[in-house]
Amino acid sequence: MTSPRVVKGGLVEVDVTTGRALRTIALQYNPDALTRTVAVQAAGADAGQALRLKGVAVETLRLEAEIDATDRLEFPAENPATVEFGIHPQLAALELLLNPRATTLVDNDALAARGMLEVLPMETPLTLFVWSRQRVLPVRVTELSIAEEAFDTSLNPIRAKVTLAMRVLSVDDLGFAHRGGALFMGHLRNKEALAARAGSAALSALGLEVI
């Protein structure tokens, strides 16, 4: 009897113009917990404004993941990159989510050297956090903490715990015409559909008859 296939969570870098997936990072082990914080964007404290919203809620995500080379090192012939580098490649892929590419830095430096007074901030690919089909979210990775816990004889890391913090990007951040904005609207509509499935309890469940 075969075990059911377990879907993995992860991140996808997407080309904003073409929608092509540039890199997919699947978490080696699904984290035991995903912490979500949802903060309201209220219109203000003025009279008559208490029930008004100025935008969608700001959602932040945090998770802890493990990366371990032990299983791959048991079969060195099949995993030469792990033998040579340990988990450096996996860690580097995560770190690049927060960094501009080296070529972009060089290009901007060249523009500055030619007298460009204003160089536009560097734009990165769109990052999506995927946690099942129900949650495909445009995000900005805001924090990455890496605790390297074991090393091989060449001091390559072979086991690490990673803490990843992300902020969900909404249409307030990206606009409705942006590919990420469209993905966020799809997520919001899906959330509304799921909430409808929860139904509504009777007032009597709260000890009330009328309001």
Coordinates of C-alpha atoms in Angstrom, one line a residue:
M1 CA 0.0 0.0 0.0
T2 CA 1.5 3.3 -1.1
S3 CA 1.4 6.4 1.1
P4 CA -0.7 9.4 -0.1
R5 CA 1.3 12.1 -1.8
V6 CA 1.9 15.0 0.6
V7 CA 1.7 18.4 -1.0
K8 CA 4.6 20.7 0.0
G9 CA 4.4 24.4 0.9
G10 CA 6.9 26.7 -0.7
L11 CA 7.7 29.9 -2.7
V12 CA 7.7 30.7 -6.4
E13 CA 9.4 33.6 -8.1
V14 CA 7.4 34.8 -11.0
D15 CA 8.3 37.1 -13.9
V16 CA 5.8 39.9 -13.6
T17 CA 5.6 40.5 -17.3
T18 CA 5.2 37.0 -18.7
G19 CA 3.9 35.1 -15.6
R20 CA 6.7 32.5 -16.1
A21 CA 7.9 30.7 -13.0
L22 CA 11.6 31.6 -12.6
R23 CA 12.3 29.5 -9.5
T24 CA 10.3 27.2 -7.3
I25 CA 11.4 26.6 -3.7
A26 CA 9.7 23.6 -2.1
L27 CA 10.1 23.4 1.6
Q28 CA 11.9 20.1 2.4
Y29 CA 9.5 19.4 5.4
N30 CA 6.2 21.2 5.9
P31 CA 6.4 23.3 9.1
D32 CA 4.3 22.2 12.0
A33 CA 2.8 25.7 12.4
L34 CA 2.1 28.8 10.3
T35 CA 1.5 31.9 12.3
R36 CA -0.8 34.5 10.6
T37 CA -1.4 38.1 11.9
V38 CA -4.2 40.1 10.3
A39 CA -4.3 43.9 11.2
V40 CA -7.3 46.1 10.2
Q41 CA -6.8 49.2 8.2
A42 CA -9.4 51.4 9.8
A43 CA -10.4 54.8 8.3
G44 CA -9.7 56.7 11.5
A45 CA -10.9 57.6 14.9
D46 CA -13.2 60.5 13.9
A47 CA -16.9 60.4 14.6
G48 CA -18.8 58.4 12.1
Q49 CA -15.7 56.6 10.8
A50 CA -15.6 53.6 13.2
L51 CA -17.1 51.2 10.8
R52 CA -15.2 52.4 7.7
L53 CA -12.1 50.7 6.2
K54 CA -9.5 52.4 4.1
G55 CA -8.2 49.2 2.6
V56 CA -7.8 45.5 3.0
A57 CA -6.3 44.1 6.2
V58 CA -2.5 43.8 6.4
E59 CA -1.6 40.2 6.8
T60 CA 1.8 38.9 7.9
L61 CA 3.0 35.3 8.0
R62 CA 5.7 33.6 9.9
L63 CA 6.9 30.0 9.8
E64 CA 9.9 27.8 10.8
A65 CA 11.2 25.2 8.4
E66 CA 14.0 22.7 8.6
I67 CA 16.5 21.9 5.9
D68 CA 18.5 18.7 6.4
A69 CA 21.0 17.0 4.0
T70 CA 21.2 13.7 6.0
D71 CA 19.0 11.7 3.7
R72 CA 20.8 12.9 0.5
L73 CA 24.2 12.3 2.0
E74 CA 23.3 8.6 2.5
F75 CA 23.4 8.3 -1.3
P76 CA 26.4 10.5 -2.3
A77 CA 26.7 9.2 -5.9
E78 CA 23.1 10.4 -6.5
N79 CA 23.6 13.8 -4.8
P80 CA 27.0 15.1 -5.8
A81 CA 26.0 18.8 -5.2
T82 CA 25.0 18.0 -1.6
V83 CA 28.3 16.2 -1.0
E84 CA 30.2 19.3 -2.3
F85 CA 28.1 22.1 -0.9
G86 CA 25.9 20.7 1.8
I87 CA 22.7 22.8 2.0
H88 CA 24.4 26.0 0.8
P89 CA 22.4 26.0 -2.4
Q90 CA 19.0 25.8 -0.6
L91 CA 20.0 28.5 1.8
A92 CA 21.3 30.7 -1.0
A93 CA 18.0 30.4 -2.9
L94 CA 16.1 31.7 0.1
E95 CA 18.5 34.5 0.7
L96 CA 18.2 35.7 -2.9
L97 CA 14.5 36.4 -2.2
L98 CA 15.7 39.4 -0.2
N99 CA 18.5 40.6 -2.4
P100 CA 18.8 42.3 -5.8
R101 CA 20.8 40.4 -8.4
A102 CA 24.5 41.2 -8.8
T103 CA 24.0 42.2 -12.5
T104 CA 21.3 44.7 -11.4
L105 CA 23.7 46.3 -8.9
V106 CA 26.4 46.6 -11.5
D107 CA 24.0 48.1 -14.1
N108 CA 22.8 50.7 -11.5
D109 CA 26.4 51.5 -10.6
A110 CA 27.2 52.1 -14.3
L111 CA 24.2 54.4 -14.6
A112 CA 25.3 56.4 -11.6
A113 CA 28.8 56.6 -13.0
R114 CA 27.4 58.1 -16.3
G115 CA 25.7 60.9 -14.3
M116 CA 22.2 59.6 -13.8
L117 CA 21.0 61.7 -10.8
E118 CA 18.1 59.3 -10.0
V119 CA 18.3 55.6 -10.3
L120 CA 15.0 53.8 -9.8
P121 CA 14.9 51.3 -6.9
M122 CA 15.6 47.8 -8.1
E123 CA 12.5 45.7 -8.8
T124 CA 12.6 42.0 -7.9
P125 CA 10.5 39.2 -9.4
L126 CA 7.1 38.7 -7.8
T127 CA 7.3 36.2 -5.0
L128 CA 4.3 33.9 -4.3
F129 CA 3.8 31.9 -1.1
V130 CA 2.0 28.7 -1.8
W131 CA 0.3 26.8 1.0
S132 CA -2.1 24.5 -0.8
R133 CA -4.4 25.5 -3.7
Q134 CA -6.5 27.5 -1.4
R135 CA -3.6 29.9 -0.5
V136 CA -1.4 31.3 -3.3
L137 CA -0.4 34.7 -2.0
P138 CA 1.8 37.5 -3.4
V139 CA 4.2 38.3 -0.6
R140 CA 7.3 40.3 0.2
V141 CA 9.8 38.4 2.4
T142 CA 10.5 40.8 5.2
E143 CA 12.8 38.7 7.4
L144 CA 14.9 35.5 7.1
S145 CA 16.7 34.0 10.1
I146 CA 18.9 31.0 9.6
A147 CA 20.3 28.9 12.4
E148 CA 22.9 26.5 11.0
E149 CA 23.1 23.5 13.4
A150 CA 25.5 21.0 11.8
F151 CA 28.4 21.0 9.4
D152 CA 30.4 18.5 7.3
T153 CA 34.2 18.2 7.5
S154 CA 34.5 21.1 5.0
L155 CA 32.3 23.3 7.2
N156 CA 29.4 23.2 4.7
P157 CA 26.1 23.4 6.6
I158 CA 24.2 20.2 6.5
R159 CA 21.3 21.0 8.9
A160 CA 19.6 24.3 9.5
K161 CA 16.4 25.8 10.9
V162 CA 15.0 28.7 9.0
T163 CA 12.5 31.3 10.2
L164 CA 10.7 33.1 7.4
A165 CA 8.5 36.2 7.8
M166 CA 6.4 37.6 5.0
R167 CA 3.9 40.4 4.4
V168 CA 1.0 39.6 2.0
L169 CA 0.9 42.1 -0.8
S170 CA -2.6 43.4 -1.7
V171 CA -4.1 45.6 -4.4
D172 CA -3.2 48.5 -2.1
D173 CA 0.5 47.6 -2.7
L174 CA 0.4 46.4 -6.3
G175 CA -2.7 47.8 -7.9
F176 CA -5.5 46.0 -9.7
A177 CA -3.7 45.8 -13.0
H178 CA -0.6 44.1 -11.6
R179 CA -0.3 40.3 -11.9
G180 CA 0.1 40.0 -8.1
G181 CA -2.9 42.3 -7.5
A182 CA -5.0 39.9 -9.6
L183 CA -3.7 36.9 -7.6
F184 CA -4.6 38.7 -4.3
M185 CA -8.1 39.5 -5.5
G186 CA -8.5 35.8 -6.4
H187 CA -7.4 34.9 -2.9
L188 CA -9.8 37.4 -1.3
R189 CA -12.7 36.0 -3.4
N190 CA -11.8 32.5 -2.4
K191 CA -11.7 33.6 1.3
E192 CA -15.3 35.0 0.9
A193 CA -16.4 31.7 -0.7
L194 CA -14.9 29.7 2.2
A195 CA -16.5 32.0 4.8
A196 CA -19.9 31.4 3.1
R197 CA -19.4 27.7 3.6
A198 CA -19.1 28.2 7.4
G199 CA -22.7 29.4 7.6
S200 CA -24.1 31.4 10.4
A201 CA -24.9 30.3 13.9
A202 CA -28.3 31.0 15.4
L203 CA -28.6 33.9 17.8
S204 CA -29.8 31.4 20.4
A205 CA -26.3 29.8 20.5
L206 CA -25.1 33.0 22.0
G207 CA -28.0 33.2 24.5
L208 CA -29.9 35.8 22.5
E209 CA -33.3 35.9 20.9
V210 CA -33.2 39.3 19.2
I211 CA -30.7 42.1 18.8

